[in-house]
Each structure stands twice: as C-alpha cells, then as structure tokens.
XYZ file of C-alpha atoms in Angstrom:
584
model
C 122.209 65.710 18.356
C 123.026 64.659 22.043
C 125.215 65.885 24.839
C 124.394 69.840 24.028
C 125.459 72.424 26.613
C 126.550 75.925 26.449
C 130.778 76.681 27.406
C 130.348 80.458 27.760
C 127.010 81.259 28.842
C 127.879 84.945 29.897
C 128.383 85.562 25.768
C 124.787 85.582 25.758
C 124.602 89.032 26.983
C 127.054 90.253 24.336
C 124.387 88.814 21.841
C 126.725 85.509 20.856
C 126.973 81.991 22.005
C 129.416 79.110 21.229
C 127.387 75.579 21.144
C 128.947 72.279 21.307
C 126.503 68.934 20.538
C 127.108 65.606 19.425
C 125.370 64.572 16.273
C 123.817 60.926 16.523
C 125.559 60.275 12.966
C 121.764 60.437 11.110
C 121.018 63.169 8.671
C 117.592 63.678 7.238
C 116.915 64.721 3.903
C 113.572 64.967 2.283
C 113.515 62.491 -0.842
C 110.920 63.282 -4.027
C 108.288 60.062 -3.807
C 108.799 56.928 -6.019
C 107.046 57.763 -9.517
C 104.889 54.418 -8.421
C 102.977 56.035 -5.890
C 100.069 58.714 -6.168
C 102.493 62.141 -5.301
C 99.261 63.750 -3.452
C 98.997 62.044 -0.009
C 95.399 62.516 1.706
C 94.697 62.692 5.497
C 93.489 59.410 7.014
C 90.753 62.395 8.765
C 88.763 63.072 6.011
C 87.211 59.891 4.832
C 87.998 56.219 4.056
C 88.179 54.156 0.694
C 85.414 52.206 -0.338
C 84.698 48.373 -0.178
C 84.976 46.621 -3.389
C 81.652 44.554 -4.160
C 80.261 43.096 -7.577
C 78.316 45.374 -9.581
C 75.320 43.072 -8.955
C 74.946 44.376 -5.172
C 74.966 47.924 -5.898
C 71.318 49.901 -4.839
C 70.268 52.503 -7.323
C 67.710 53.934 -4.253
C 69.337 56.950 -2.328
C 70.753 55.805 0.764
C 72.051 57.420 4.248
C 75.179 58.130 5.229
C 76.670 54.810 7.201
C 74.139 52.717 5.655
C 77.217 50.911 3.355
C 79.001 47.695 5.740
C 81.887 48.962 6.748
C 84.488 45.620 5.534
C 87.551 44.121 7.644
C 89.218 45.368 4.883
C 88.073 49.088 5.373
C 88.996 48.716 9.173
C 92.156 47.410 8.082
C 93.116 49.772 5.715
C 92.196 53.194 8.090
C 94.608 51.865 10.751
C 97.232 51.540 8.631
C 97.432 54.648 7.371
C 96.734 56.308 10.718
C 100.052 54.492 12.093
C 101.984 55.260 9.179
C 100.908 58.869 9.046
C 101.628 59.407 12.632
C 104.921 57.760 12.753
C 106.213 59.189 9.621
C 104.894 62.640 10.839
C 106.957 62.075 13.781
C 110.051 61.615 12.416
C 109.852 63.740 9.717
C 110.336 61.389 6.732
C 108.078 60.007 3.722
C 105.425 57.781 4.580
C 106.596 55.458 1.759
C 109.481 54.945 3.307
C 107.961 52.768 6.061
C 108.159 48.977 5.957
C 105.202 47.470 7.667
C 107.353 44.552 8.869
C 110.457 46.972 10.559
C 110.710 47.353 13.842
C 109.667 50.888 15.121
C 113.211 50.989 16.512
C 115.433 50.646 13.952
C 113.379 54.187 12.663
C 114.500 55.763 15.834
C 111.316 55.820 17.543
C 111.966 56.208 20.794
C 109.797 56.265 24.558
C 109.064 60.271 24.141
C 108.128 60.100 20.036
C 106.109 56.641 21.163
C 103.970 58.470 23.438
C 102.922 61.602 21.446
C 102.182 59.032 18.665
C 99.809 56.746 20.827
C 98.092 59.774 21.369
C 97.238 60.875 18.227
C 96.604 57.211 17.253
C 93.991 56.740 19.921
C 92.716 60.349 18.950
C 91.951 59.838 15.023
C 91.065 55.683 15.912
C 88.842 56.778 18.746
C 90.538 54.058 20.968
C 92.319 53.597 24.105
C 96.076 52.352 24.011
C 98.013 52.440 26.567
C 101.053 54.372 25.819
C 103.284 51.535 26.260
C 101.836 49.337 23.281
C 104.597 49.771 20.999
C 107.039 47.950 23.840
C 104.445 44.243 22.441
C 103.595 45.328 19.148
C 106.638 46.728 17.679
C 105.823 46.835 13.759
C 103.405 48.163 11.663
C 101.884 45.090 10.653
C 101.610 43.884 14.622
C 99.939 47.270 15.609
C 97.487 46.943 12.985
C 96.438 43.279 14.005
C 95.991 44.338 17.541
C 94.186 47.312 17.143
C 92.195 45.878 14.631
C 91.499 42.375 16.634
C 91.274 44.444 20.430
C 89.226 47.839 19.170
C 86.706 46.336 15.918
C 83.359 47.950 17.418
C 84.847 51.196 18.107
C 86.415 51.316 14.602
C 82.994 50.481 12.881
C 81.025 52.998 14.482
C 84.197 55.147 13.792
C 83.969 54.730 10.247
C 79.980 54.521 9.848
C 80.260 58.222 10.528
C 82.938 59.059 8.235
C 81.400 57.559 5.089
C 79.853 59.489 2.755
C 75.907 58.968 1.262
C 76.273 56.042 -1.303
C 74.541 58.947 -4.266
C 77.831 60.470 -3.679
C 79.958 57.632 -4.662
C 78.159 56.492 -7.684
C 81.040 57.254 -9.576
C 83.412 54.850 -8.148
C 81.071 52.100 -9.269
C 80.983 53.191 -12.924
C 83.846 51.441 -14.212
C 84.148 47.755 -13.556
C 86.981 45.039 -14.794
C 86.200 42.226 -16.875
C 85.544 39.846 -13.864
C 82.648 42.001 -12.477
C 84.052 43.639 -9.439
C 84.772 47.247 -9.248
C 88.964 48.038 -9.680
C 90.699 48.805 -6.847
C 91.909 52.318 -8.174
C 88.058 53.262 -8.924
C 87.006 52.728 -5.274
C 88.735 55.691 -3.815
C 86.329 58.509 -2.724
C 88.169 62.231 -3.078
C 89.969 62.848 0.243
C 89.746 59.074 0.804
C 92.819 56.515 1.638
C 95.194 55.735 -1.506
C 95.856 52.037 -1.251
C 99.790 52.561 -2.349
C 100.450 49.314 -2.163
C 97.840 46.513 -2.676
C 99.447 43.312 -2.996
C 101.426 43.881 -0.402
C 101.336 40.717 2.146
C 98.800 38.679 0.048
C 100.875 35.836 0.071
C 102.198 36.017 3.795
C 100.932 33.788 6.601
C 100.840 36.164 9.751
C 100.213 35.134 12.936
C 99.919 37.150 16.226
C 101.429 35.628 18.960
C 99.458 37.388 21.646
C 99.596 36.459 25.699
C 96.485 35.050 25.224
C 96.479 32.663 22.650
C 99.834 31.479 23.216
C 99.077 30.604 26.710
C 95.943 29.047 25.787
C 97.736 26.730 23.739
C 100.754 25.696 25.475
C 100.498 22.659 27.359
C 101.826 23.018 31.023
C 104.198 20.244 32.130
C 105.097 20.240 35.512
C 108.023 18.661 36.469
C 108.198 15.657 39.168
C 111.208 16.757 40.855
C 109.406 20.240 41.266
C 105.985 18.775 42.139
C 108.009 17.221 44.984
C 109.267 19.936 47.157
C 109.956 23.829 47.986
C 112.920 24.874 48.622
C 113.773 26.621 52.207
C 116.204 29.913 52.474
C 117.901 28.809 55.723
C 120.342 31.451 55.560
C 121.137 34.974 54.698
C 123.552 38.104 54.432
C 124.203 41.332 52.451
C 125.392 44.748 52.423
C 123.366 47.330 50.642
C 124.330 51.303 50.208
C 124.854 52.644 54.029
C 123.280 49.465 55.524
C 126.665 46.942 56.416
C 124.299 44.279 57.257
C 120.863 42.690 56.575
C 119.738 43.915 60.365
C 120.952 47.706 59.361
C 118.708 47.430 56.000
C 115.700 46.295 57.757
C 116.139 49.268 60.162
C 116.128 51.845 57.302
C 113.340 50.119 55.324
C 111.128 49.768 58.387
C 111.581 54.003 58.768
C 110.997 53.958 54.845
C 114.531 55.693 54.882
C 116.189 56.572 51.142
C 120.113 55.526 51.037
C 120.933 57.432 48.272
C 122.968 60.561 48.618
C 125.606 62.782 46.301
C 128.512 60.272 45.412
C 131.560 61.306 46.702
C 134.067 58.139 45.782
C 134.836 59.949 42.553
C 134.454 63.649 41.127
C 132.090 63.939 38.826
C 131.790 67.684 38.438
C 133.759 67.825 35.569
C 131.886 65.270 33.771
C 129.049 65.239 31.329
C 127.028 63.155 34.045
C 123.024 63.926 34.618
C 123.030 62.122 38.184
C 125.237 62.646 40.522
C 123.714 60.928 43.097
C 123.828 56.958 44.506
C 123.382 54.595 47.044
C 126.994 52.910 47.352
C 129.133 50.547 49.727
C 131.081 52.053 52.145
C 134.612 50.349 52.671
C 134.924 48.512 49.539
C 138.884 48.498 50.236
C 138.845 46.891 53.554
C 139.273 43.354 53.296
C 140.838 40.439 55.468
C 142.782 38.364 53.344
C 144.638 35.908 55.306
C 141.209 34.793 56.907
C 140.689 33.158 53.576
C 144.314 32.250 53.249
C 145.091 34.615 50.544
C 147.703 36.851 50.291
C 147.984 40.419 50.418
C 149.515 40.717 47.271
C 146.682 38.651 45.457
C 144.419 40.304 47.381
C 145.208 44.205 45.740
C 144.332 42.873 42.555
C 141.586 41.046 43.229
C 138.568 42.622 41.861
C 136.196 44.023 45.459
C 133.368 41.989 43.769
C 135.261 39.240 44.401
C 136.295 39.920 47.807
C 133.082 40.941 49.052
C 130.861 38.456 47.889
C 133.285 36.061 49.681
C 132.740 37.879 52.995
C 128.891 38.028 52.597
C 129.282 34.354 51.482
C 130.938 33.038 54.341
C 128.355 35.320 56.727
C 125.487 33.903 55.181
C 126.659 30.088 55.728
C 127.348 31.188 59.201
C 123.252 32.411 59.650
C 122.350 29.147 58.597
C 124.668 27.340 60.765
C 126.942 26.039 58.221
C 129.968 27.702 58.463
C 133.828 25.657 58.440
C 134.533 22.389 58.158
C 131.356 21.243 57.846
C 130.984 22.303 54.654
C 134.130 20.374 53.395
C 133.500 18.392 49.962
C 129.430 18.971 50.573
C 127.655 18.723 47.141
C 126.959 22.665 47.634
C 126.675 24.788 44.237
C 127.391 28.795 44.207
C 125.571 30.746 41.861
C 126.477 34.349 41.914
C 124.337 37.083 39.564
C 127.343 39.517 38.590
C 127.460 42.493 35.557
C 131.195 42.838 34.727
C 134.173 44.764 36.124
C 136.095 47.824 35.763
C 138.423 47.103 38.382
C 141.345 46.104 36.084
C 141.184 49.560 34.054
C 142.589 51.411 37.219
C 146.057 49.185 37.088
C 149.521 49.723 35.219
C 151.117 47.853 32.694
C 153.118 45.887 34.821
C 150.404 43.475 36.822
C 151.191 40.110 38.650
C 149.447 37.254 37.155
C 146.831 37.204 40.040
C 145.395 40.322 38.515
C 144.041 37.625 35.456
C 142.031 35.486 37.848
C 141.337 38.193 40.320
C 138.986 39.971 37.750
C 137.542 37.196 36.109
C 133.461 37.183 36.855
C 133.534 33.132 36.964
C 136.344 33.184 39.947
C 133.396 35.182 42.222
C 131.621 31.827 42.930
C 134.903 29.779 42.754
C 136.536 31.328 45.717
C 133.858 30.468 48.186
C 133.983 26.937 46.612
C 137.479 26.759 46.509
C 137.950 28.004 50.176
C 135.739 25.482 51.921
C 136.019 22.612 48.857
C 132.777 22.776 48.076
C 131.646 20.185 45.192
C 128.560 21.445 42.944
C 128.512 23.842 40.586
C 130.039 26.908 40.397
C 128.472 29.564 37.782
C 128.601 33.229 37.271
C 125.662 34.874 35.598
C 125.219 38.268 33.819
C 121.390 38.532 32.579
C 121.884 42.158 33.726
C 119.315 43.559 36.188
C 117.471 39.800 36.193
C 121.361 38.267 36.947
C 120.727 37.613 40.626
C 117.423 36.115 40.548
C 118.373 33.769 37.686
C 121.419 32.899 40.109
C 118.560 31.655 42.386
C 116.407 30.363 40.041
C 119.251 28.194 38.514
C 120.456 26.810 42.257
C 116.192 25.915 42.778
C 116.494 23.753 39.948
C 119.764 22.461 40.790
C 118.545 21.230 44.273
C 114.795 20.069 42.441
C 116.758 17.768 40.155
C 118.973 16.306 43.316
C 122.431 17.535 41.656
C 122.568 19.692 44.903
C 121.916 19.115 48.289
C 122.355 22.494 49.149
C 123.454 25.851 47.153
C 124.849 29.499 47.660
C 122.951 31.980 45.661
C 122.896 35.591 44.825
C 124.417 38.871 43.196
C 126.710 41.511 44.105
C 127.265 44.924 41.996
C 130.283 47.492 42.916
C 131.610 49.877 40.930
C 135.054 50.997 41.142
C 135.136 54.013 38.167
C 132.430 56.309 36.772
C 132.089 54.530 34.173
C 128.457 52.974 34.489
C 127.408 56.658 35.429
C 128.736 57.884 32.138
C 127.121 54.917 30.161
C 123.803 54.944 31.776
C 123.753 58.615 31.472
C 124.279 58.492 27.814
C 121.333 56.094 27.615
C 118.902 58.392 29.235
C 118.352 55.784 31.976
C 119.535 57.996 34.685
C 117.439 60.315 37.192
C 118.670 63.489 37.338
C 116.673 64.380 40.385
C 118.336 61.532 42.199
C 115.732 59.784 43.328
C 113.630 56.387 42.562
C 110.105 57.208 42.153
C 108.595 53.749 41.481
C 104.951 53.694 40.201
C 104.803 56.932 40.581
C 104.008 60.041 38.256
C 107.447 62.005 39.503
C 109.363 58.836 37.863
C 112.328 60.388 35.635
C 114.820 57.452 35.544
C 116.851 55.027 38.291
C 119.618 56.021 40.910
C 122.551 53.586 40.552
C 122.919 51.756 43.304
C 125.464 49.076 44.861
C 125.045 45.926 46.749
C 125.782 42.342 47.646
C 123.604 39.590 49.032
C 123.559 36.067 49.920
C 121.108 33.270 50.650
C 121.580 29.469 51.402
C 119.190 27.333 50.166
C 117.910 23.646 50.802
C 114.888 21.105 49.806
C 112.122 22.135 52.072
C 112.088 18.490 53.560
C 116.064 18.538 54.011
C 116.043 21.652 56.134
C 112.969 20.107 58.325
C 114.741 17.269 58.772
C 117.944 18.759 59.856
C 116.518 21.406 62.782
C 117.250 24.415 60.087
C 116.183 27.830 60.980
C 113.854 28.539 57.602
C 113.015 32.731 56.878
C 111.088 31.675 54.137
C 110.217 28.934 51.476
C 110.490 29.391 47.612
C 107.401 27.592 45.956
C 108.476 28.013 42.379
C 110.415 30.095 39.752
C 110.335 30.762 36.026
C 112.413 32.613 33.675
C 112.083 33.817 29.691
C 113.075 36.365 27.483
C 110.968 39.159 25.956
C 111.966 38.241 22.047
C 111.567 40.698 19.854
C 110.364 44.159 20.886
C 110.694 47.663 20.442
C 114.381 48.066 21.325
C 116.729 45.965 22.818
C 116.312 47.388 26.238
C 112.776 47.190 26.119
C 110.264 45.451 28.475
C 107.430 42.708 27.073
C 104.506 42.918 28.890
C 103.086 40.401 26.838
C 106.091 38.031 28.324
C 105.939 38.916 31.503
C 102.411 37.853 31.880
C 102.956 34.738 30.200
C 105.690 33.903 32.861
C 103.726 34.780 35.842
C 101.070 32.700 34.968
C 102.631 29.733 34.121
C 104.663 30.015 37.664
C 101.520 30.230 39.245
C 100.145 27.358 37.351
C 102.653 24.939 37.384
C 103.519 25.343 40.937
C 99.921 25.964 42.221
C 100.157 29.111 43.471
C 96.641 31.820 43.675
C 97.200 35.065 43.168
C 94.413 36.115 45.469
C 96.751 34.564 48.210
C 99.479 36.808 47.480
C 99.557 39.679 50.122
C 102.590 41.485 48.459
C 104.886 41.915 45.600
C 108.466 43.208 45.226
C 108.799 44.529 42.055
C 111.456 45.415 39.342
C 110.251 48.853 39.065
C 113.203 51.093 38.185
C 110.911 54.514 38.075
C 110.801 54.541 34.575
C 107.633 56.336 32.418
C 107.116 53.071 30.520
C 108.712 50.105 32.164
C 106.808 50.784 35.497
C 103.399 50.678 33.853
C 104.358 48.283 31.560
C 105.562 45.595 34.505
C 102.305 46.958 36.602
C 99.639 46.221 33.256
C 101.471 42.395 33.005
C 100.874 41.838 36.858
C 97.323 43.121 36.838
C 96.417 41.518 33.848
C 97.702 37.764 34.980
C 96.149 38.366 38.185
C 92.695 39.157 36.752
C 92.703 35.920 35.196
C 92.230 34.066 38.014
C 90.638 36.732 40.262
C 88.252 39.685 40.376
C 89.206 40.770 43.752
C 90.711 44.187 44.138
C 92.685 46.020 47.206
C 94.457 42.850 49.096
C 98.041 42.867 47.343
C 100.576 45.331 48.095
C 103.025 46.357 45.769
C 106.663 48.040 46.072
C 110.340 47.878 45.165
C 113.089 48.467 47.196
C 114.917 50.829 44.605
C 113.124 53.801 46.654
C 115.534 53.041 49.329
C 118.892 51.695 48.212
C 118.539 52.259 44.093
C 118.940 49.843 41.264
C 121.578 47.598 41.952
C 121.964 45.981 39.001
C 123.297 42.620 39.313
C 122.208 42.110 43.029
C 118.667 44.206 42.638
C 116.993 40.752 42.733
C 118.724 39.499 45.399
C 118.093 42.723 47.592
C 114.075 42.095 46.574
C 114.103 38.666 47.839
C 116.101 39.843 51.120
C 113.275 42.981 51.757
C 110.717 40.332 51.604
C 112.184 37.548 53.747
C 112.585 40.939 56.382
C 109.380 41.779 56.007
C 107.763 38.543 56.669
C 110.238 37.835 59.740
C 109.178 41.088 61.364
C 105.697 41.198 60.336
C 105.733 44.415 58.475
C 105.311 45.704 55.027
C 107.645 48.519 54.883
C 106.645 51.731 53.278
C-alpha cells in the first residue's frame, strides 16, 4: 500500500482506528510449484553441487575437504542460486517464478529492497558489491556474469571451503549414463543446489557489454570541425530562487547560503505532499510586454516560462554586447531546455487563440528569434533533468558545423501549480526534510527549485577576433542514454563512465588537469553513489592522483531546477572562475 494515513488519530486511545490507504494493485498469493521442479528447496549456504566428470577421472583414495577442483559451472550455479533465492525472499514470491532474463524492476525490486538484497549476496558470496550494482546489471543473467567475472578468486576460495570430502560424495558417482559421464541429476549432494533448469541458456549467445569492453572496442572518431575550435561563452544571465540575477546568485553561493524555504505560492497544508519546501522564483507574474511588442492580452495567456526566458535571453545578449538591431538577420540559433507546462490548466473554457501558442514549448525559443529576427534554428529540448545541458550541446554542435555563427542556449523551469510536487512526491523523489544533501549520508531526496539561465556562445576564434568578453570556453561535450537499467528513472554508472571517457579522449582533456566537477548530485541514496563511482573510475583510467579535484552541486543551494538545473551548474562554474573561488 501507499499513501497511508490515519484520519482520526485520537481514536487510538479508545482502542479503535481508521486507516486509509491506496493499494498498488499488486496481489501476492502463494502458488504451488510446478510438478517438474523439485518440491524441496535447499539453502545455498549449506553446500554446492559437484561437477560432472568422467568416471575414469575419479579417485578411489580418500581426499580432504576442498581437494576437488571448483569449476566455472559450479561458481555460476552457486551465484545464480544465491541471487534467485534472495530476490525471491525479498519479494515474498516463489523462486521458480523468477525469469533470469527479466529486469529486476519488472518484479517490483525497488531501491530499498535492492540495498538489502545486495547486502545478503555480499555476505553469502563473501564479496563487496556496491549497493548500486542492480542499476547496471538489471537481471539475473547479467548480475551472474558480472559477479563470476569480477570476483572469481573469492568465489573459488569460498566454494573450496564448502566442498565435502570426496568419500562422502561416492554415491554421486555410482550411476553413470552410457556416455561414461555421471548424470547431472546424480551430482547433487545432500543439501546442495538442485539445477532445476539444466538446459537453460545452452543455445543462447549472451554478451555482456561492460564499460571497459565496449570502450576498448570502440574507435573514437574525432570530427575535424570539433578539433578546430573551442566554444566561447561571451554572455550570460539568469534567475534562480531568490536570486534575481547571476550577481545575486554568486553572493549566495560564495556565502554557502541555501535558498530553500517553505512554499507560500500555494497552500500545501491540506495536500498529501511529503515536501513543502522549495527554491521558487519571485515575481513570476511581472512582465513588460510592450518592450517586446506584445499585447497585454497575449502576455496574460503566455506561459511564464515564455515570458521570463525572453527577458533573460535579452539580458544575456546585453551582457555580451549584442542586444538590439545588431542581431537583425544573424545566423543565431536558440536552444532551450524545458520540461512541460501546467499554466494552461489555470484557464477557463473561453480563451483567446493566443493561449494556443502562448503555452507551446516550441514557442519559447521562437519568441526571441521572432523578436530579433534571428535566422538560425529555434529548438525546444525536453530530456528531463539534462534538458538545458543537451540544449547547450546542440548549440555547440551547430557552431562546430558552421550551421550558426552565434547561439543562445539554456533552460527554464517554472511551476504554476503544485502538480510537480504531487507527482514527484508520489514517486518518492522529494526530501521530507527540505534539503538537498548531495554526496551526503543524510541524503533523502531532492527539493524542487525553479530557474532560468541563458548563455551566449560563439566559436572561440570568432570571439577573439571580435574582441568579445569571454567568461570561459567549452572544450567539448557529449551526450548518451543509459539504455536498459533497473527502471526507466534509474541511472547507469557504465553509461556515465563511457561518456566521460569519450569526451576526455575526443577533445584531448586529461582529468588530472580538472580542478572542479559540477555534478548532477540530486541528493539521493543511490543516484549520487552511481555518479560518484562513474567519475572515480573514469578518472582512475588516466591518473592515480588523489585530493586535487573538488566536486559539488548547486542543488545544495537552489534545489533541483529540473530542465534548468544543468545551465545553473554551468553558470556556477563560470562565476567561480570569474571570482577565482570555489564556493563552499
């Protein structure tokens, strides 16, 4: 059940109570085992099955415990049974109903259960799996291959200790089939592992795509246009939480100030919302439509995300020295990350046609392009939390390919209803304590934030030739997807590491020269360790040096600004370089 609450807590004193709960719709019932399976399931902690071998190789003399060789098949059988039994126990289901090629998430194995399962597997196999491993190896087959390859010596040592003396095994060798080999059915010692599906996987070709294997096989193809020039950041502007400009933002960052406070935009007291804190923008209802030649009627029905991004895009161009008629007709692209809108839900039935395009995400970049007559692409990007960074990546691509001569890129996230709080709260993502504890043992989820950020980009050689002020340069960028993980929202350390190393190699970046990493760092028990582990392994491929690179996340200050989170981190880095200070 979820969303459990007690509407009349005072009734407890009377010996009665009313409990209201929402069912998840899953009904677990104990079912009889299919007849083809052994009715008695035996514990993996007692002993292991013996290897099949020719009768001619059997020794008649008595040997001590552990003298029998441990085969790869024995290791695989043991690990597979440990995994299956612990998952079945955690989910309170029969082991025989677990299919080895189905994702753990399909069985309802959530992050809390995953941590407990990994602890038990570590104990029974005498290994040290990270609690995040189920995100990278998300079914039984993948996890078995990973464990048997990464921890083979430890497993051999463990199994040798558990092998019974050979004289106790002689009954297992008495019956042989016509080929001269002991049958698999007779190779199970009392208390050992029953191989219930002996033909499973024999005809399947199974390939594990680990980060190391895939990376070593890939040929890094460096595009000529990427080698030619870096991308200069020549202007920027933004608003995040209570910071109405990037200059105010730096004051808060330099002092280590948290801009999270109790939400007052809506009354959340009567709602079943776990987190009532946020870092929300101020004055989202204020806008000067006449400055942009927009009527008051149209402005009223414009999503605040359109209004405020339009303002900050203009300010970023002002900061770069290019606002006004000088942009008329230029090949300037506009790339904006956004994550949907709920503003239209506040309207009644009778709305003017302006409400149609006033709430379209595609119009967010089109507004500034229309107002300034920009001739480059105008693209809205929705890739969830990475939206603004993907928008910046696409802007860099357009500059490298000479599709544009300049680009505006960034992201925006503004909430006009509490829907995000309700949806994220039901998903268990929000912090009930109201803090983003990034890379911290106190981590219990993230706090929603709002923001808008825009940067102005040019090719470095053009920026130098034009005498532009340069805040910093983008040496390289890259994007990828996690692929199949333990759930659609779960990250992959393998994919993250692969992408990081690809960018380092493609653009000639040595991690030993990196002084600061601005991480995603949402403040979750599983997501943060995955990100930290991927970075560590990526760095270790190039250097063994320690204690030279700071890591942090602006979410500890402004919460999680969703589609604007990435550009917020970029602006933080640029401000840190400008002031020559790594903020606390």
